[in-house]
PDB file of C-alpha atoms in Angstrom:
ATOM      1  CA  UNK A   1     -22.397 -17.721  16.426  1.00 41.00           C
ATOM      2  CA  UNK A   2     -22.780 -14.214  17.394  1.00 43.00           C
ATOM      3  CA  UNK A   3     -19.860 -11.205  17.199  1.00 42.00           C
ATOM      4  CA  UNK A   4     -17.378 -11.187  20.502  1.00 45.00           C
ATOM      5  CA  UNK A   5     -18.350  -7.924  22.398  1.00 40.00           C
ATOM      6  CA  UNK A   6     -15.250  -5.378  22.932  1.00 43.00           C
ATOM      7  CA  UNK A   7     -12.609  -6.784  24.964  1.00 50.00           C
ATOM      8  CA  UNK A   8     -10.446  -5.433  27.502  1.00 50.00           C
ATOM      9  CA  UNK A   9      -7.322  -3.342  26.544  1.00 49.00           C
ATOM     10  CA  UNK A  10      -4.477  -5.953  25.527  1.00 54.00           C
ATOM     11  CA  UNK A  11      -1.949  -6.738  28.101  1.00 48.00           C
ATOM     12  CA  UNK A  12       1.655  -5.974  26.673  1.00 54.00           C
ATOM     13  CA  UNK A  13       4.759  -7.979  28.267  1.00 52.00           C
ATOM     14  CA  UNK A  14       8.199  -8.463  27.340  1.00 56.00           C
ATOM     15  CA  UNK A  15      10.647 -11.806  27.769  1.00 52.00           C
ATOM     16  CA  UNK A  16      14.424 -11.895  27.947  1.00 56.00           C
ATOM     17  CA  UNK A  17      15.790 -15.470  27.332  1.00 54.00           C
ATOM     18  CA  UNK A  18      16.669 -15.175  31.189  1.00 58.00           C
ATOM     19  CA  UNK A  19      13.182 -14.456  31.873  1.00 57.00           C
ATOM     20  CA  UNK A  20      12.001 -17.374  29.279  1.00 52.00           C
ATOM     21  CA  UNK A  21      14.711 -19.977  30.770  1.00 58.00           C
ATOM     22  CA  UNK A  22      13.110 -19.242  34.252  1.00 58.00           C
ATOM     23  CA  UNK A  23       9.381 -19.763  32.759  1.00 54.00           C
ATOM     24  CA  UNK A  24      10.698 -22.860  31.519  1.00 57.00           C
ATOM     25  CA  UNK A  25      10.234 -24.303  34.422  1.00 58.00           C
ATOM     26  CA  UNK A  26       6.191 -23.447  35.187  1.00 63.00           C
ATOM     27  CA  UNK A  27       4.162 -26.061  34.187  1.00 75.00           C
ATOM     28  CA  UNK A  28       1.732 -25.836  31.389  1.00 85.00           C
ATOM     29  CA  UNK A  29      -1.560 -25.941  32.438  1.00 90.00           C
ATOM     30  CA  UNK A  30      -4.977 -26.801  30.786  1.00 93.00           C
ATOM     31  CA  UNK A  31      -7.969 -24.043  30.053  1.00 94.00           C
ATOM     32  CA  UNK A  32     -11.270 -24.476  28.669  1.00 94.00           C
ATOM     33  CA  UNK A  33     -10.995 -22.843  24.881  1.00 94.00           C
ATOM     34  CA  UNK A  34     -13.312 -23.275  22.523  1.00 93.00           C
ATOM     35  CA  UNK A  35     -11.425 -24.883  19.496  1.00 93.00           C
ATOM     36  CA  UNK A  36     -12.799 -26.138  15.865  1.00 94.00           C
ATOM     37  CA  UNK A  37     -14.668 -29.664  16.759  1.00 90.00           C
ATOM     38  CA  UNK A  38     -13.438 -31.513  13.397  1.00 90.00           C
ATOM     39  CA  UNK A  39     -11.633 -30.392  10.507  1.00 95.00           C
ATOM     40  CA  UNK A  40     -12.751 -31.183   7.227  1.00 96.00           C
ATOM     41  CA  UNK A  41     -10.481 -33.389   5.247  1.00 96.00           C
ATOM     42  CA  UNK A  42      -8.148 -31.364   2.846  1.00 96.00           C
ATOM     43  CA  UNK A  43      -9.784 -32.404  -0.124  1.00 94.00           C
ATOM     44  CA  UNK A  44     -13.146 -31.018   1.206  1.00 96.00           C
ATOM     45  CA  UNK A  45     -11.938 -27.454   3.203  1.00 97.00           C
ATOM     46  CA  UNK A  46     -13.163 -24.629   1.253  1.00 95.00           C
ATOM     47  CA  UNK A  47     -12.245 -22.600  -2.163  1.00 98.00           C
ATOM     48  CA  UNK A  48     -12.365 -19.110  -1.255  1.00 99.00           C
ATOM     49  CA  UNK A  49     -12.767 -16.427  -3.876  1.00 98.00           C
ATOM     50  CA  UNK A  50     -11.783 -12.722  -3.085  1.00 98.00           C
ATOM     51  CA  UNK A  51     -12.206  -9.779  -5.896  1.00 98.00           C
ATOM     52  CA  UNK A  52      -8.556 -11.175  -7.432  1.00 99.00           C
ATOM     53  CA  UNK A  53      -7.447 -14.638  -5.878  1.00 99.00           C
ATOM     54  CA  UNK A  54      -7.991 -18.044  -5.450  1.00 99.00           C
ATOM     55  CA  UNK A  55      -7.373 -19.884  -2.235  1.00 99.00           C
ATOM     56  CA  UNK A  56      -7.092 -23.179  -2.002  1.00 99.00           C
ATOM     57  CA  UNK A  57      -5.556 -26.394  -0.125  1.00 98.00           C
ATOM     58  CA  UNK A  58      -2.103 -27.543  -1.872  1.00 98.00           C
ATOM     59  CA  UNK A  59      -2.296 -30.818  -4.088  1.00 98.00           C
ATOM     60  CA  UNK A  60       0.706 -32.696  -5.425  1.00 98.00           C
ATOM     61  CA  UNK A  61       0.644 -31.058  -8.757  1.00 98.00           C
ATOM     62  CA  UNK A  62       1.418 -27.490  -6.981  1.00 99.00           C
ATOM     63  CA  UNK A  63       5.159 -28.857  -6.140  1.00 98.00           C
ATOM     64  CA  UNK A  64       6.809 -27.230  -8.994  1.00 98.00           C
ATOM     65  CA  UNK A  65       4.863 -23.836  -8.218  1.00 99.00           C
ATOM     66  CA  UNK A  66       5.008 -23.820  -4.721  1.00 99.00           C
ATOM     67  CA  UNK A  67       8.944 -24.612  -4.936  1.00 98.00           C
ATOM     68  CA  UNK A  68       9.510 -21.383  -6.682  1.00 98.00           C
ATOM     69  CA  UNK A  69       7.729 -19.674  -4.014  1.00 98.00           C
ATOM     70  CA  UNK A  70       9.606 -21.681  -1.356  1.00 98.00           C
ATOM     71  CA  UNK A  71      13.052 -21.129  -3.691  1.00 98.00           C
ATOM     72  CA  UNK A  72      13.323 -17.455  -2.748  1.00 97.00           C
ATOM     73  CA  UNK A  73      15.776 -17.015   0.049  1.00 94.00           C
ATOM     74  CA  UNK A  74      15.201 -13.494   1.032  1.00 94.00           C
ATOM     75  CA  UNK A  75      11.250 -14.241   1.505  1.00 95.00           C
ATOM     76  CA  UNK A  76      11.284 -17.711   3.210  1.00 94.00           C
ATOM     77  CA  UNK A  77      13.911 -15.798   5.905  1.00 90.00           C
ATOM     78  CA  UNK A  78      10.269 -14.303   6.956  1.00 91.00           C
ATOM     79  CA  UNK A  79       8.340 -17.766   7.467  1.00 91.00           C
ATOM     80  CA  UNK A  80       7.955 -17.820  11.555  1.00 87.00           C
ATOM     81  CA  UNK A  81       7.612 -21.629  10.915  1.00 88.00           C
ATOM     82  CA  UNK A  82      10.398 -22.326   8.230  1.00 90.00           C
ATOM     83  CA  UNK A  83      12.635 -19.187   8.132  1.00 87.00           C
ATOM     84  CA  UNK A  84      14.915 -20.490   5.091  1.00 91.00           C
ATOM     85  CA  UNK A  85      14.234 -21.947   1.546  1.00 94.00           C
ATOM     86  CA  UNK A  86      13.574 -25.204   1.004  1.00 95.00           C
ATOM     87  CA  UNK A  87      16.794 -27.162  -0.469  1.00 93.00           C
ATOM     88  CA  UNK A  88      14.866 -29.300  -3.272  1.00 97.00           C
ATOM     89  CA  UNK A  89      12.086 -30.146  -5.267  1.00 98.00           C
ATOM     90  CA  UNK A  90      11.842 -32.834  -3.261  1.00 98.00           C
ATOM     91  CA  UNK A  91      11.877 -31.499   0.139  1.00 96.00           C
ATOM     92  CA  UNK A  92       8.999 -29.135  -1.435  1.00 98.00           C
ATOM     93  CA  UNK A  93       7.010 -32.214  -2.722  1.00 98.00           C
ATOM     94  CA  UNK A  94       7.848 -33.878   1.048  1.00 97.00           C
ATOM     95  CA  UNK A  95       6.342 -30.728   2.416  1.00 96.00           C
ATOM     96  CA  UNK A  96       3.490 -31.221   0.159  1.00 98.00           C
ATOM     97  CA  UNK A  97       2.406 -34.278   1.371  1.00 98.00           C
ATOM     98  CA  UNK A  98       2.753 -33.233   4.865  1.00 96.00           C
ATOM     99  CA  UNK A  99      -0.746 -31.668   4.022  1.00 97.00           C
ATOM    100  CA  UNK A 100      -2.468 -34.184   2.985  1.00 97.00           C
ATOM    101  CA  UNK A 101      -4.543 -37.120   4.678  1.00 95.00           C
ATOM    102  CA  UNK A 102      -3.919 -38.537   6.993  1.00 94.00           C
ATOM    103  CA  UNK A 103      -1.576 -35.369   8.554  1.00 93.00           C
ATOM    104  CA  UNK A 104      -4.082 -32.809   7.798  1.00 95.00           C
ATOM    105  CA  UNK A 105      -5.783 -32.606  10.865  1.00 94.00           C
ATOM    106  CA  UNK A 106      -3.104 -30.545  12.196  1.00 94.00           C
ATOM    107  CA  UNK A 107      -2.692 -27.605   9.869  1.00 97.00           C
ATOM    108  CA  UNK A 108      -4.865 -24.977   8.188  1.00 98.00           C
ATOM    109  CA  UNK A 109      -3.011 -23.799   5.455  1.00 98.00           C
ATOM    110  CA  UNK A 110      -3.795 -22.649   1.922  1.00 99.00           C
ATOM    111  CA  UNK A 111      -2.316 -21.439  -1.724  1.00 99.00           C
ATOM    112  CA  UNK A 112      -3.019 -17.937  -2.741  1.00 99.00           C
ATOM    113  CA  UNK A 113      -3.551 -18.491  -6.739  1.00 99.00           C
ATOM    114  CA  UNK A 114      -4.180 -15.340  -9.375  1.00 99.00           C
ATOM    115  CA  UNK A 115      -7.712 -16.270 -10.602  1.00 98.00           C
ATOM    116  CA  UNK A 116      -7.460 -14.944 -13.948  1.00 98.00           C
ATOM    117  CA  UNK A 117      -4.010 -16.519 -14.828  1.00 98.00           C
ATOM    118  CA  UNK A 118      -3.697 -19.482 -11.549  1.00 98.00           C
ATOM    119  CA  UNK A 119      -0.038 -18.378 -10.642  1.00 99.00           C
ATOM    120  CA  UNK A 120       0.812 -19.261  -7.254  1.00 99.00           C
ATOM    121  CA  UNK A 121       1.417 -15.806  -5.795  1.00 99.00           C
ATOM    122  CA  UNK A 122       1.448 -16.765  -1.717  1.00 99.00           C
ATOM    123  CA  UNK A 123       0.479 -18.924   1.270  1.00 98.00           C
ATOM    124  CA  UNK A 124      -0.555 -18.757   4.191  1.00 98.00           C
ATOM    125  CA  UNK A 125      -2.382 -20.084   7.403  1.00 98.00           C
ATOM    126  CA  UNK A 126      -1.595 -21.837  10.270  1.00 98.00           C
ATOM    127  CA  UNK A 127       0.893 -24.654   9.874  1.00 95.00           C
ATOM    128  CA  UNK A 128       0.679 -26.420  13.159  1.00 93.00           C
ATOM    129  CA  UNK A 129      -3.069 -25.790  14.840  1.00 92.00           C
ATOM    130  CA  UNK A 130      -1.520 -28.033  17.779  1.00 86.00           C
ATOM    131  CA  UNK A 131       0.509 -25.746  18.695  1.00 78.00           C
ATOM    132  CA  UNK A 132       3.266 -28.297  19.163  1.00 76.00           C
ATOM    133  CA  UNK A 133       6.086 -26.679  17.633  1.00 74.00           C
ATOM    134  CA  UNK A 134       5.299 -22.860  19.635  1.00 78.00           C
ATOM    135  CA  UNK A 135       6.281 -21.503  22.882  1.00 76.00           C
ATOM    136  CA  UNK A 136       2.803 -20.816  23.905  1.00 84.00           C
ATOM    137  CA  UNK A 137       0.410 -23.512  22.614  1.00 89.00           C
ATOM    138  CA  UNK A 138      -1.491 -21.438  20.453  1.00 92.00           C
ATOM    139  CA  UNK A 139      -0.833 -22.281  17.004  1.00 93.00           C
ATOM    140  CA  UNK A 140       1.049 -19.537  14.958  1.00 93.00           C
ATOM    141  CA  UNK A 141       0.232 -17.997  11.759  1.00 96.00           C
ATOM    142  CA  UNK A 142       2.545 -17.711   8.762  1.00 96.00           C
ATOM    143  CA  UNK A 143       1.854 -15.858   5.555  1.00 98.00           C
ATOM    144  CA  UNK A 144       3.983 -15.083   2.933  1.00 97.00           C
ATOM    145  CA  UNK A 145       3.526 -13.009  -0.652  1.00 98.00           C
ATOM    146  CA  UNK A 146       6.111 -13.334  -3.501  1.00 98.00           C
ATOM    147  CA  UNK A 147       7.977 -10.187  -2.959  1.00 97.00           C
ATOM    148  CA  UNK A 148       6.861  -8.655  -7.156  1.00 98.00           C
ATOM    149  CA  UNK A 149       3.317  -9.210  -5.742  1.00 98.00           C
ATOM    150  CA  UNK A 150       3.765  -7.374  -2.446  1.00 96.00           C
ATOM    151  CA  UNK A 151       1.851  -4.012  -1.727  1.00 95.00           C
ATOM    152  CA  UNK A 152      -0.618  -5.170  -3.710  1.00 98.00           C
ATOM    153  CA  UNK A 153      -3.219  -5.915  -1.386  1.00 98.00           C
ATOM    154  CA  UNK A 154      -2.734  -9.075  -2.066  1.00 98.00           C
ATOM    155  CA  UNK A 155      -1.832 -10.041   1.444  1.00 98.00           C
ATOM    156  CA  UNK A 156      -4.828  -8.513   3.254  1.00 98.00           C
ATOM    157  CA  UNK A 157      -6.895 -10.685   0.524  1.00 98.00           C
ATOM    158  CA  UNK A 158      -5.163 -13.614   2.010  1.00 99.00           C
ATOM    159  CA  UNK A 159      -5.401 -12.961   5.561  1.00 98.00           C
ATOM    160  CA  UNK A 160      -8.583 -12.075   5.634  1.00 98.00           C
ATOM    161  CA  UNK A 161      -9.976 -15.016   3.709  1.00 98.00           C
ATOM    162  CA  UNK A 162      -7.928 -17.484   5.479  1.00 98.00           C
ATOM    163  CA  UNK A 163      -8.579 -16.543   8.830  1.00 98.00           C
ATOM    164  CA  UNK A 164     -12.313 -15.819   8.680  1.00 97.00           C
ATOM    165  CA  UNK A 165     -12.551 -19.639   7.831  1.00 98.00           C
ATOM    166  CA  UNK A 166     -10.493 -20.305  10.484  1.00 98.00           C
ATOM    167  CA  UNK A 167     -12.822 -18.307  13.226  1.00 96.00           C
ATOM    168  CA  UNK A 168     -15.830 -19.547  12.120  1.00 96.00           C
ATOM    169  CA  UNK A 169     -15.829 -23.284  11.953  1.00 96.00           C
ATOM    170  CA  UNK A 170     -18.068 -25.061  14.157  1.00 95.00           C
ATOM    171  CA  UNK A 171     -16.742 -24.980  17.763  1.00 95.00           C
ATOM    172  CA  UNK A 172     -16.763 -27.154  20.985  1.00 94.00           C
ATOM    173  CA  UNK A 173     -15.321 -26.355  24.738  1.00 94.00           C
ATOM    174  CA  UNK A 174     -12.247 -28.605  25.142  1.00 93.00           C
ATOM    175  CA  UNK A 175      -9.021 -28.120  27.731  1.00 94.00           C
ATOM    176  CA  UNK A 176      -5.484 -26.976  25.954  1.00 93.00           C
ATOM    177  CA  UNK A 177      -2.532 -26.753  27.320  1.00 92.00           C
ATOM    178  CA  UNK A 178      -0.826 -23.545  27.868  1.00 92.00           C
ATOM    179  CA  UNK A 179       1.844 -21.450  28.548  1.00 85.00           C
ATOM    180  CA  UNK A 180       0.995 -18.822  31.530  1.00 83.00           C
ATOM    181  CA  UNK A 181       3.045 -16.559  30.169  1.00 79.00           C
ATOM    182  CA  UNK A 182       0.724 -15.959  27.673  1.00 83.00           C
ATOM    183  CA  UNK A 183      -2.326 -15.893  29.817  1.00 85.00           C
ATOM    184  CA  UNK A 184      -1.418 -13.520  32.536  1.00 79.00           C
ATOM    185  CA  UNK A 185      -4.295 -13.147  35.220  1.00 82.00           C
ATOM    186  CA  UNK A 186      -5.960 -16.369  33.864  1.00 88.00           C
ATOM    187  CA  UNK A 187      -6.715 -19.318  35.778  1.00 90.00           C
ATOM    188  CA  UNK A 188      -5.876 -23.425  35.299  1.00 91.00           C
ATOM    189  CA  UNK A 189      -8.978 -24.478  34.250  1.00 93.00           C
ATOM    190  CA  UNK A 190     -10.846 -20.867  33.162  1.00 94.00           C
ATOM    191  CA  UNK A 191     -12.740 -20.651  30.397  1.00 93.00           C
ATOM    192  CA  UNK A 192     -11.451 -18.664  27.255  1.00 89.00           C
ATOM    193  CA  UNK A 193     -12.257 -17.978  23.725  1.00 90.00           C
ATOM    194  CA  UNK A 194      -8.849 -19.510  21.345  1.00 94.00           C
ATOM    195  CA  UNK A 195      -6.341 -16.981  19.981  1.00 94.00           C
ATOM    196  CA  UNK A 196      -3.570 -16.926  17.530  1.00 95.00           C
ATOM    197  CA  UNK A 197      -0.243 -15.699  17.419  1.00 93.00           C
ATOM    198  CA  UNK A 198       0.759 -13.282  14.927  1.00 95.00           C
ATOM    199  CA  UNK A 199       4.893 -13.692  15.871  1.00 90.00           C
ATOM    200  CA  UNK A 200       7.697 -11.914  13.246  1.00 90.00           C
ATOM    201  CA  UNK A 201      11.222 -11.885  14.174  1.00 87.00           C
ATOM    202  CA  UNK A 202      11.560  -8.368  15.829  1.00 86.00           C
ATOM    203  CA  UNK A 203      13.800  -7.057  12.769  1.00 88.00           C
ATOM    204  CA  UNK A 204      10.970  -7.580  10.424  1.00 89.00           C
ATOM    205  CA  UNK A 205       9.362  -4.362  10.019  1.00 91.00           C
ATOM    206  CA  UNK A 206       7.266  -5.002   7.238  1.00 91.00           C
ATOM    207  CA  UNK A 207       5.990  -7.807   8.812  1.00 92.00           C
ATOM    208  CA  UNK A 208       5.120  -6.156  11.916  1.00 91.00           C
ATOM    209  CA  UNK A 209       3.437  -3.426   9.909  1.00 93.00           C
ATOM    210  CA  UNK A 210       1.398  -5.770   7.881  1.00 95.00           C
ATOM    211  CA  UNK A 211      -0.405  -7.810  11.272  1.00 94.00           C
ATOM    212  CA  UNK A 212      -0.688  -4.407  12.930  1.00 92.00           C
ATOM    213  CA  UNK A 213      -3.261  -3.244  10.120  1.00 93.00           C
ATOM    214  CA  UNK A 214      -4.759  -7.007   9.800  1.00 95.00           C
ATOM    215  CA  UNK A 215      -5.828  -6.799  13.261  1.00 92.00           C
ATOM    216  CA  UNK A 216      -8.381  -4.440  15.316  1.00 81.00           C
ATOM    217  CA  UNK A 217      -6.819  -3.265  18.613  1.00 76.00           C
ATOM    218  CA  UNK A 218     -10.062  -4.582  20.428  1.00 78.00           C
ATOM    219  CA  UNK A 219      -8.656  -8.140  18.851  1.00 88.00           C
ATOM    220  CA  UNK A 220      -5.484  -8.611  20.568  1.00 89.00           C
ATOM    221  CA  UNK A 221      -5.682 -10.175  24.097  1.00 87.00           C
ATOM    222  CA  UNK A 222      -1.620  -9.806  24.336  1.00 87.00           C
ATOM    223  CA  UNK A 223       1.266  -8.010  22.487  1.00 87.00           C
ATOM    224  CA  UNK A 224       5.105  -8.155  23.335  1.00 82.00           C
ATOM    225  CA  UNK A 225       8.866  -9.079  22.934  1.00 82.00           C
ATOM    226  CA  UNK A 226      10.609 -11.985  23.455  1.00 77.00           C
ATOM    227  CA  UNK A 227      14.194 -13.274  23.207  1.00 77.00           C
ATOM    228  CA  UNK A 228      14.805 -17.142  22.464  1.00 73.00           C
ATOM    229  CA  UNK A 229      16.999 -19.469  21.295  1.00 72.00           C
ATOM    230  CA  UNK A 230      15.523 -20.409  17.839  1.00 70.00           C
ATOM    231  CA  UNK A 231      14.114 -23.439  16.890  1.00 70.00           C
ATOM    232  CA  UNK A 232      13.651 -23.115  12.911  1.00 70.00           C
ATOM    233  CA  UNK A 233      15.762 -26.180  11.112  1.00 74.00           C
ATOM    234  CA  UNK A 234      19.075 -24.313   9.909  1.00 67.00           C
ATOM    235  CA  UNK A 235      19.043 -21.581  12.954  1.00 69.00           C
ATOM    236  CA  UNK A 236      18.481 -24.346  15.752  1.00 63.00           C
ATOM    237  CA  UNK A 237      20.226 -21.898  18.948  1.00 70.00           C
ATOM    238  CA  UNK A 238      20.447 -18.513  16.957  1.00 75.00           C
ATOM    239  CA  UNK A 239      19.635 -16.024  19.563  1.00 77.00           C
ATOM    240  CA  UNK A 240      16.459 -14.613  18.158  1.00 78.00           C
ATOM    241  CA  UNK A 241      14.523 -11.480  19.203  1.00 79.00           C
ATOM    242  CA  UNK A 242      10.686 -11.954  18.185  1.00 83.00           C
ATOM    243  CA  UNK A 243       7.477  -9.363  18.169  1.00 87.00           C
ATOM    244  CA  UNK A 244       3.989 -10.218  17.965  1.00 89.00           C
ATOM    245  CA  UNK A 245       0.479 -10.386  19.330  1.00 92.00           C
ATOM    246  CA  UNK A 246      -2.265 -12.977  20.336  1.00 92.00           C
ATOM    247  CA  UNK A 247      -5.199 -12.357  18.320  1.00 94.00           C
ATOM    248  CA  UNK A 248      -8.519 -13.191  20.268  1.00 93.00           C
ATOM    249  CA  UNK A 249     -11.243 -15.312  18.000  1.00 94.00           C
ATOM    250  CA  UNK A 250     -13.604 -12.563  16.520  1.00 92.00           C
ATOM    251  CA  UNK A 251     -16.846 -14.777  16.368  1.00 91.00           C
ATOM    252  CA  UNK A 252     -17.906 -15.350  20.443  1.00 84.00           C
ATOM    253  CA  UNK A 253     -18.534 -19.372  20.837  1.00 86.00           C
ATOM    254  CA  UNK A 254     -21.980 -19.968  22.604  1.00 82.00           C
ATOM    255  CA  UNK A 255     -22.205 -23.548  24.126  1.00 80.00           C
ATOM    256  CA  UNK A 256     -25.084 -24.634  23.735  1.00 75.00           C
ATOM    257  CA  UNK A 257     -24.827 -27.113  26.820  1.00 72.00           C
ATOM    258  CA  UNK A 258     -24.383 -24.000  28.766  1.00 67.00           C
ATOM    259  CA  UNK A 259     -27.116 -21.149  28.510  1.00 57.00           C
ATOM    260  CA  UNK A 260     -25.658 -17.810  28.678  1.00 52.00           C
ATOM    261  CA  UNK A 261     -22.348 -18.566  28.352  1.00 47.00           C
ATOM    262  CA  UNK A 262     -20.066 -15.512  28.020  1.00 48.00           C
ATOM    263  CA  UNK A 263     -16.476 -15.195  27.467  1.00 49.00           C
TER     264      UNK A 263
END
């Protein structure tokens, strides 16, 4: 795999819910993206090691750790997938499990652990690769530091690690359904390199800032607005105003059924 040459400038659009409700009714159509071929089981995907964490997969025995993370109302509000706490140990364990085999072929998603003392101190990743649960069909990224470890640098450790891992697993060409709304100018059936969306609720400053200096402006294929009835458990039809970006897959796939392929 060689490095994506520069892209062009990033398209910027913005969506009312009127606008949404009439894009609604498009159909989803399928484009050639290059996508990860197989995922390693979640016992086998990688332990990364950055100059002050440990990032792992969750087991069972993180339940307790990972619920004290998950406890914290005023963080979870962030989480683009959850957006609220979870109620109980139990829902926590339940959550858990979710990430294990045989589910774990639908989720890239890791435990950002202190290495000299093991305390769970974040996660992060990409909780539904599928991109069933998203407006677009790109899956969505969610990352989240407990707020007395935040402005650390802790986060960019996370990010980075996590979604390098991400971009370079081995690739194939496969069709995915998407939205057009979030490939303007594209074609059913074109050829594309796979993105991810980097969504915060439009409120969420800190969030915006944080994705803004994770990601090179030659990165992002789209950036914009868009109001939507939520569909978080808990705010199910909260009128929600989101921000966020597409980012474009750093590492450019070369197929090697077709010689000089170029995205």
């Amino acid at each position: 795999m060689a490095m994506s040459p520069q892209r062009e400038p990033a398209l910027v659009v913005h969506h009312s819910k009127e606008g949404l409700e009439e894009a609604d009714c498009l159909p989803w159509f399928s484009y050639q993206i290059s996508l990860p071929s197989e995922l390693p089981p979640a016992a086998s995907r990688p332990r990364m090691r950055t100059s002050r964490l440990l990032i792992r997969p969750f087991v069972p025995e993180d339940a307790a750790a990972l619920h004290k993370l998950r406890s914290d109302a005023e963080l979870q509000k962030h989480s683009i997938a959850r957006g609220r706490p979870d109620e109980s140990l139990e829902h926590t364990q339940h959550q858990i499990e979710c990430l294990q085999e045989p589910h774990d072929d639908s989720h890239w998603y890791f435990g950002a652990f202190l290495a000299d003392t093991g305390e769970l101190i974040g996660e992060g990743g990409l909780p539904d690769i599928d991109g069933r649960t998203t407006r677009s069909g790109w899956p969505e990224a969610d990352f989240l530091i407990a707020r007395e470890h935040q402005r650390q640098g802790y986060g960019t450790e996370l990010f980075d690690a996590v979604m390098s891992s991400w971009w370079n697993l081995p690739r194939e060409r496969r069709r995915r359904q998407l939205h057009p709304f979030v490939v303007p100018g594209k074609q059913p059936g074109e050829r594309m390199p796979d993105c991810v969306v980097l969504a915060h609720e439009s409120a969420n400053e800190v969030g915006a800032a944080f994705y803004e200096k994770m990601v090179g402006a030659e990165a992002v294929a789209l950036r914009g607005t868009f109001e939507d009835y939520d569909m978080r458990e808990g705010k199910e039809r909260l009128l929600t105003s989101f921000s966020g970006m597409t980012m474009t897959n750093p590492v450019m796939f070369v197929d090697p059924d077709e010689e000089g392929s170029d995205e």
